[in-house]
Structures are given as C-alpha cells and as structure tokens.
C-alpha cells in the first residue's frame, strides 16, 4: 500500500491553492490536510497569498482619465488614420490592382498604364508606411516635447554656446 | 460628450471597426470610449506606473489604428487589445529595467504618494508605514512591484482576466512551463513576504 506523507503533499499545496491541480490529486491533498495541522497551515498560507493576489487584481484600479484627454485621443487617432503617412488601406490596394488588371483586360493600353502606375505608387507608399514610425499626432501625449525639453535641459546644464 | 459616450458604448466592436474603416470619427470615439479604461487598467496593473501605462495605452490604440484592416472584431476586440497591451507593457518595463540596470525598486505607494502629497514620503514616518503594512492591498501592491514584468503579467492575466495557463502561454508567446514557473515564483515570493510582514507586525 502506498502511503502519502507531508513530503509528497508539500509540492502540491501551491497548485491546490491556485486551482491548477488534477481532481485526483486535489482529493488526495484535501484528505491529507484534514488530518495534518502542518500541511493545513501551509495550505492556508498559499490560499492567503492567492487570495491577496486575486483581491488586488480585482480591486485595484488606476484613477480615471480625464474625459477631455480621451476626446483628444479619439480625434488624434482619427487624424492619424486619415494622414497620408499611413498610406492606402489594404482594400484600396486591392481595388486599385483590380482596376489595373480590369483596364488591361479591356484592351486600353493608356488606361492600363495609368492604373498600373497608380497601383505601383500605392504599393510603394504602403510599404514605406509599414516600415516608417508613425508620427505622433499633435494632441496626443507630448512625448516628443518632453524629450526635447530634456535635451534642452541638458544643453543648458552644459552651457549653450552664445549665438551670433 | 456624455451622450456620445453612452451612444458609443451601445455599439458592438464590429460596428466600431466598420465605422473606423469608413474613416468616421465616431468610430474612433467609440473605440476609445469603450476600450480605453480596460486597456489602461491592464497596462497599469502590469506596469505599476500611471505615466507608463498611459504611454503604452496610447501605443496600443495607435497599433489598433494601423492594423484596422486586419482586426477581427468577432466576437470582441478585447483579446487583440489584451495581447498587444500586455506584450507592450512587458517590453516597456523590461527595457526600462535594463536601462536602469535593475528592476524598479521604488514602492508604488511612494511614487504615487509623492505625486499627491508634494514629495512627502509616508515611508519616513514609522506610524504611516505601519498603517500601510496593515493595509493588505497596499502591501500586495508593493510586493507585486518587486516582481519581474513577466511574473506580474502572468498573475494579472490568471487572477484578473481569468485566463488558463495554456491561454496565457499562447498570448505571451512563452512555453507553458515558463508561464507556470513565473506564476509559481511570484506566488512563493508573495507568500514568503506576507508571512514575514505578518511576523514583523506580531500577527
């Protein structure tokens, strides 16, 4: 007959508290701690730690953000989406390429050339937009301004060379 | 704005994405109105800093705008936002720790307390310190701040978001064993520290 001692149970206590234990092992641990004060005390400590984490994660929340900030952010995101830096969207690309192929199929050489050039420009803009960092819109958090101020501060500390 | 916010919150994610794809400003207002608090709260729990969380939240929404054509709003945008927010938070905090040469050692209460009380730290006052130690949530918060970003993220996703370990492993792009190891180390540290805090207070 297999006897299960505290040494076997100890590694399972944490899993039991976290609820990450197979049902069979859970029953074994539950049965053991019913009769063992030491393991019961250990399990209570694990349960407490788990409970504290869960309570903090559920209860803790940052101070709400100013609605005006959210409003500015939404406007800035809208401007960002509409800015040419992002290039054409994928559906626009597909539409242009489709138009190019359609015109080519219809037999109009000049039309096909125009649509082909437009599609090539779109692909170039899309590729460069995908690899270029997105410019921060003006109303969003002024990270760039903060960095500029830090750089200016460093310059002032070093001593700005006299102009002129 | 209140009326607009109320209207925004009635929209489904699919409607919001469709509005955004059509370039309607109402879509972006709804996107921010419905999801900002969730993303900000998640980043704040992983990062522990309000300023950093606001920066990362902004970055998440910029990425959402850039990926608008590829976003799948069914059944919800939340999984996509959660994945980007948590991974960006981990990367941000790892980078900051690496640049500082160590994990942030300033307690969260201290950082926010200074902002609210003009730099007066409660840690200089033993009575206030005792009161803070008695405040369980405050103690847990301070202890969580000493964990690595990955450990915090795993705890937040497991205890707060209710995700199972395999889902967390997929979300973070880590092996399942690593995720469980992060969770186990974090819980062990918290258990030891809570026991020590209890002993210090004679509890």
Coordinates of C-alpha atoms in Angstrom, one line a residue:
Chain A
X1 CA 0.0 0.0 0.0
X2 CA 1.3 3.5 -0.9
X3 CA 1.5 5.9 2.0
X4 CA 1.5 9.6 1.2
X5 CA 3.4 11.8 3.6
X6 CA 3.9 15.5 4.1
X7 CA 6.9 15.5 1.8
X8 CA 4.7 14.3 -1.1
X9 CA 2.0 16.7 -0.4
X10 CA 4.1 19.9 0.0
X11 CA 4.8 20.5 -3.7
X12 CA 1.1 20.1 -4.4
X13 CA -0.1 22.7 -2.0
X14 CA 0.6 25.7 -4.2
X15 CA -1.1 24.0 -7.2
X16 CA -4.1 23.3 -4.9
X17 CA -4.3 26.9 -3.8
X18 CA -4.0 28.1 -7.5
X19 CA -6.7 25.7 -8.6
X20 CA -4.3 24.2 -11.1
X21 CA -4.3 20.6 -9.9
X22 CA -5.9 17.4 -11.4
X23 CA -9.1 16.3 -9.5
X24 CA -7.5 13.1 -8.2
X25 CA -4.5 14.9 -6.7
X26 CA -6.8 17.6 -5.3
X27 CA -8.8 14.9 -3.4
X28 CA -5.6 13.4 -2.0
X29 CA -4.3 16.8 -0.8
X30 CA -7.7 17.7 0.7
X31 CA -7.8 14.4 2.5
X32 CA -4.3 14.8 3.8
X33 CA -4.7 18.4 5.1
X34 CA -7.8 17.3 7.0
X35 CA -5.6 15.3 9.4
X36 CA -2.3 17.2 9.2
X37 CA -2.0 20.5 11.0
X38 CA 1.3 21.4 9.5
X39 CA 0.2 21.0 5.9
X40 CA -3.1 22.7 6.6
X41 CA -1.3 25.7 7.9
X42 CA 0.9 25.7 4.8
X43 CA -2.1 25.4 2.6
X44 CA -3.7 28.3 4.4
X45 CA -0.7 30.5 3.7
X46 CA -0.8 29.6 0.0
X47 CA -4.6 30.3 0.0
X48 CA -3.9 33.6 1.6
X49 CA -1.3 34.6 -1.0
X50 CA -3.6 33.5 -3.8
X51 CA -6.5 35.4 -2.3
X52 CA -4.4 38.6 -1.8
X53 CA -3.3 38.5 -5.4
X54 CA -6.9 38.0 -6.7
X55 CA -8.2 40.7 -4.4
X56 CA -5.6 43.2 -5.5
X57 CA -6.0 42.4 -9.2
X58 CA -9.8 42.8 -9.0
X59 CA -10.0 45.8 -6.6
X60 CA -7.0 47.9 -7.7
X61 CA -7.7 50.4 -10.5
X62 CA -6.0 53.5 -11.6
X63 CA -7.5 56.9 -11.2
X64 CA -9.9 57.6 -14.1
X65 CA -8.5 59.5 -17.0
X66 CA -9.9 63.0 -17.8
X67 CA -12.7 62.7 -20.4
X68 CA -11.1 65.7 -22.3
X69 CA -7.9 63.6 -22.7
X70 CA -10.0 60.7 -24.2
X71 CA -11.7 63.1 -26.5
X72 CA -8.4 64.5 -27.7
X73 CA -7.1 61.0 -28.2
X74 CA -10.0 59.9 -30.3
X75 CA -9.6 63.0 -32.5
X76 CA -5.9 62.4 -32.8
X77 CA -6.5 58.7 -33.8
X78 CA -8.9 59.8 -36.4
X79 CA -6.4 62.3 -37.8
X80 CA -3.7 59.6 -37.7
X81 CA -5.9 57.2 -39.7
X82 CA -6.6 59.9 -42.3
X83 CA -3.0 61.0 -42.5
X84 CA -1.1 60.1 -45.8
X85 CA 1.7 58.7 -43.7
X86 CA -0.3 55.5 -43.2
X87 CA -0.7 55.1 -47.0
X88 CA -3.7 53.4 -48.6
X89 CA -5.5 50.7 -46.8
X90 CA -5.4 47.1 -48.0
X91 CA -8.9 47.2 -49.6
X92 CA -7.8 50.3 -51.5
X93 CA -4.7 48.5 -52.8
X94 CA -6.8 45.5 -53.9
X95 CA -9.3 47.9 -55.6
X96 CA -6.5 49.7 -57.5
X97 CA -4.8 46.5 -58.6
X98 CA -8.2 45.1 -59.6
X99 CA -8.8 48.3 -61.7
X100 CA -5.4 48.0 -63.3
X101 CA -6.0 44.4 -64.3
X102 CA -9.5 45.2 -65.5
X103 CA -8.4 48.0 -67.7
X104 CA -5.6 45.8 -69.0
X105 CA -8.1 43.2 -69.8
X106 CA -10.4 45.7 -71.6
X107 CA -7.6 46.4 -74.1
X108 CA -7.0 50.1 -73.3
X109 CA -3.2 50.5 -73.2
X110 CA -3.2 54.0 -71.9
X111 CA -5.7 53.2 -69.2
X112 CA -3.8 50.1 -68.2
X113 CA -0.5 52.1 -67.9
X114 CA -2.2 54.8 -65.8
X115 CA -3.8 52.2 -63.4
X116 CA -0.5 50.3 -63.3
X117 CA 1.4 53.4 -62.3
X118 CA -1.2 54.3 -59.6
X119 CA -1.0 50.8 -58.2
X120 CA 2.8 50.8 -58.1
X121 CA 2.7 54.2 -56.3
X122 CA 0.2 52.8 -53.8
X123 CA 2.3 49.7 -53.1
X124 CA 5.4 51.9 -52.6
X125 CA 3.5 54.2 -50.2
X126 CA 2.0 51.2 -48.4
X127 CA 5.4 49.5 -48.0
X128 CA 7.2 52.7 -46.7
X129 CA 4.3 53.4 -44.4
X130 CA 4.5 49.9 -42.9
X131 CA 8.2 50.4 -42.0
X132 CA 8.1 54.1 -41.1
X133 CA 7.4 55.0 -37.4
X134 CA 4.0 56.6 -37.0
X135 CA 4.2 60.3 -36.4
X136 CA 2.7 61.3 -33.0
X137 CA -0.4 63.4 -33.6
X138 CA -0.3 66.9 -32.0
X139 CA -3.0 66.4 -29.4
X140 CA -1.6 63.1 -28.1
X141 CA 0.7 62.8 -25.1
X142 CA 3.6 65.1 -25.9
X143 CA 6.4 62.5 -25.6
X144 CA 8.4 64.3 -28.3
X145 CA 8.1 67.6 -26.5
X146 CA 9.2 66.0 -23.2
X147 CA 12.3 64.6 -24.9
X148 CA 13.0 67.9 -26.5
X149 CA 12.7 69.6 -23.1
X150 CA 15.1 67.0 -21.5
X151 CA 17.6 67.7 -24.3
X152 CA 17.3 71.4 -23.9
X153 CA 17.8 71.0 -20.1
X154 CA 21.0 69.0 -20.8
X155 CA 22.2 71.7 -23.2
X156 CA 21.5 74.4 -20.6
X157 CA 23.4 72.5 -17.9
X158 CA 26.3 72.1 -20.2
X159 CA 26.2 75.8 -21.2
X160 CA 24.6 76.8 -24.6
X161 CA 27.2 78.4 -26.9
X162 CA 26.5 82.1 -27.4
X163 CA 24.6 82.8 -30.6
X164 CA 25.9 85.1 -33.3
Chain B
X1 CA -19.8 64.0 -24.8
X2 CA -21.7 62.1 -22.2
X3 CA -24.5 61.4 -24.6
X4 CA -21.9 60.4 -27.3
X5 CA -20.1 58.2 -24.8
X6 CA -23.4 56.5 -23.9
X7 CA -24.2 56.0 -27.6
X8 CA -20.7 54.7 -28.2
X9 CA -21.0 52.1 -25.5
X10 CA -24.1 50.6 -27.2
X11 CA -22.1 49.9 -30.4
X12 CA -20.6 46.4 -30.9
X13 CA -17.0 46.0 -31.7
X14 CA -17.9 45.0 -35.2
X15 CA -19.8 48.3 -35.7
X16 CA -17.0 50.2 -34.2
X17 CA -14.4 48.6 -36.6
X18 CA -16.7 49.2 -39.6
X19 CA -17.1 52.9 -38.7
X20 CA -13.3 53.2 -38.3
X21 CA -12.7 51.5 -41.6
X22 CA -15.0 54.0 -43.2
X23 CA -13.0 56.8 -41.6
X24 CA -15.8 58.1 -39.4
X25 CA -14.6 60.0 -36.3
X26 CA -17.5 58.5 -34.4
X27 CA -15.8 55.1 -34.8
X28 CA -12.6 56.3 -33.1
X29 CA -14.6 58.0 -30.4
X30 CA -16.4 54.7 -29.7
X31 CA -13.1 52.7 -29.8
X32 CA -11.6 55.0 -27.2
X33 CA -14.7 55.3 -25.1
X34 CA -15.4 51.6 -24.9
X35 CA -11.9 50.2 -24.6
X36 CA -9.6 52.8 -23.1
X37 CA -10.4 52.0 -19.4
X38 CA -9.9 48.3 -20.0
X39 CA -6.5 48.7 -21.8
X40 CA -5.3 51.4 -19.3
X41 CA -6.2 49.3 -16.3
X42 CA -4.5 46.2 -17.7
X43 CA -1.3 48.2 -18.5
X44 CA -1.4 49.9 -15.1
X45 CA -1.6 46.5 -13.3
X46 CA 1.4 45.1 -15.2
X47 CA 3.5 48.3 -15.2
X48 CA 2.5 49.8 -11.8
X49 CA 3.1 53.3 -13.1
X50 CA 0.3 55.6 -14.3
X51 CA 2.5 57.6 -16.7
X52 CA 4.0 54.5 -18.3
X53 CA 0.5 52.9 -18.5
X54 CA -0.9 56.0 -20.3
X55 CA 2.0 55.9 -22.8
X56 CA 1.6 52.2 -23.5
X57 CA -2.2 52.5 -23.8
X58 CA -1.7 55.2 -26.4
X59 CA 0.7 53.0 -28.3
X60 CA -1.9 50.1 -28.2
X61 CA -4.5 52.4 -29.8
X62 CA -2.1 53.6 -32.4
X63 CA -1.3 50.0 -33.3
X64 CA -5.1 49.3 -33.5
X65 CA -5.5 52.1 -36.0
X66 CA -2.6 50.9 -38.0
X67 CA -4.0 47.3 -38.0
X68 CA -7.6 48.4 -38.5
X69 CA -7.8 46.5 -41.8
X70 CA -6.6 43.3 -40.3
X71 CA -8.5 43.5 -36.9
X72 CA -11.1 40.8 -36.4
X73 CA -13.8 42.2 -34.1
X74 CA -15.6 38.8 -33.7
X75 CA -16.5 38.2 -31.0
X76 CA -14.7 41.1 -29.5
X77 CA -11.6 43.3 -29.8
X78 CA -10.6 42.6 -26.3
X79 CA -8.4 39.6 -27.0
X80 CA -6.4 41.5 -29.5
X81 CA -6.1 44.6 -27.3
X82 CA -5.2 42.4 -24.3
X83 CA -2.4 40.6 -26.2
X84 CA -0.9 43.8 -27.6
X85 CA -1.3 45.7 -24.2
X86 CA 0.3 43.0 -22.1
X87 CA 3.2 42.3 -24.5
X88 CA 3.9 46.0 -25.0
X89 CA 3.8 46.5 -21.2
X90 CA 6.3 43.7 -20.6
X91 CA 8.6 45.0 -23.3
X92 CA 8.4 48.6 -22.0
X93 CA 9.2 47.5 -18.4
X94 CA 11.9 45.1 -19.4
X95 CA 13.6 47.9 -21.5
X96 CA 13.3 50.4 -18.6
X97 CA 14.7 47.8 -16.1
X98 CA 17.5 47.0 -18.5
X99 CA 18.3 50.7 -19.0
X100 CA 18.2 51.3 -15.2
X101 CA 20.4 48.2 -14.7
X102 CA 17.8 46.7 -12.2
X103 CA 14.1 46.3 -11.6
X104 CA 12.3 49.4 -10.3
X105 CA 12.8 49.4 -6.5
X106 CA 10.6 52.4 -5.6
X107 CA 7.4 51.2 -4.0
X108 CA 4.3 52.2 -5.9
X109 CA 2.7 54.0 -3.0
X110 CA 5.8 56.1 -2.7
X111 CA 5.8 57.0 -6.4
X112 CA 2.1 58.0 -6.4
X113 CA 2.2 59.3 -2.8
X114 CA 4.9 61.8 -3.8
X115 CA 2.8 63.0 -6.7
X116 CA -0.2 63.5 -4.4
X117 CA 1.5 64.9 -1.3
X118 CA 4.1 67.2 -2.8
X119 CA 7.0 64.8 -2.3
X120 CA 6.3 63.9 1.4
X121 CA 7.0 60.2 1.7
X122 CA 5.0 58.2 4.2
X123 CA 7.9 55.8 4.4
X124 CA 9.8 58.3 6.5
X125 CA 7.0 58.2 9.1
X126 CA 7.0 54.8 11.0
X127 CA 3.4 55.2 12.1
X128 CA 2.3 55.7 8.5
X129 CA 4.5 52.8 7.4
X130 CA 2.8 50.6 9.9
X131 CA -0.6 51.7 8.7
X132 CA 0.5 50.9 5.1
X133 CA 1.7 47.5 6.2
X134 CA -1.6 46.8 7.8
X135 CA -3.3 47.7 4.5
X136 CA -3.3 44.4 2.7
X137 CA -3.9 45.7 -0.7
X138 CA -1.1 48.3 -0.3
X139 CA 1.2 45.5 0.9
X140 CA 0.4 43.3 -2.0
X141 CA 0.7 46.2 -4.4
X142 CA 4.2 47.0 -3.1
X143 CA 5.3 43.4 -3.2
X144 CA 4.0 42.9 -6.8
X145 CA 6.0 45.8 -7.8
X146 CA 9.2 43.8 -7.0
X147 CA 8.2 41.1 -9.4
X148 CA 9.5 40.9 -12.9
X149 CA 7.2 42.2 -15.6
X150 CA 6.5 38.7 -16.9
X151 CA 5.6 37.4 -13.4
X152 CA 3.2 40.4 -12.9
X153 CA 1.7 39.8 -16.3
X154 CA 1.1 36.1 -15.6
X155 CA -0.6 36.9 -12.3
X156 CA -2.7 39.7 -13.7
X157 CA -3.9 37.5 -16.6
X158 CA -4.5 34.5 -14.4
X159 CA -6.1 36.1 -11.4
X160 CA -7.6 39.2 -13.0
X161 CA -8.6 38.1 -16.5
X162 CA -9.4 34.5 -15.6
X163 CA -7.2 33.0 -18.3
X164 CA -5.9 29.5 -18.1
X165 CA -2.1 28.9 -18.2
X166 CA -2.2 27.5 -21.8
X167 CA -4.0 30.6 -23.0
X168 CA -1.5 32.8 -21.2
X169 CA 1.4 30.9 -22.8
X170 CA -0.2 31.5 -26.2
X171 CA -0.8 35.2 -25.5
X172 CA 2.7 35.8 -24.3
X173 CA 4.4 33.5 -26.8
X174 CA 6.1 31.6 -24.0
X175 CA 6.3 27.8 -23.3
X176 CA 3.6 26.6 -20.8
X177 CA 6.3 25.5 -18.3
X178 CA 7.8 29.0 -18.3
X179 CA 4.4 30.5 -17.6
X180 CA 3.8 28.1 -14.7
X181 CA 7.2 28.8 -13.4
X182 CA 6.6 32.6 -13.4
X183 CA 3.3 32.1 -11.6
X184 CA 4.9 29.8 -9.0
X185 CA 7.8 32.0 -8.3
X186 CA 5.6 35.0 -7.9
X187 CA 3.2 33.2 -5.5
X188 CA 6.1 31.8 -3.5
X189 CA 7.7 35.3 -3.2
X190 CA 4.3 36.8 -2.1
X191 CA 3.6 34.0 0.4
X192 CA 7.1 34.4 2.0
X193 CA 6.8 38.2 2.1
X194 CA 3.3 38.2 3.5
X195 CA 4.3 35.8 6.2
X196 CA 7.3 38.0 7.0
X197 CA 5.2 41.1 7.1
X198 CA 2.8 39.3 9.5
X199 CA 5.6 38.3 11.8
X200 CA 7.0 41.8 11.8
X201 CA 3.6 43.1 12.9
X202 CA 3.3 40.3 15.5
X203 CA 0.3 38.8 13.8

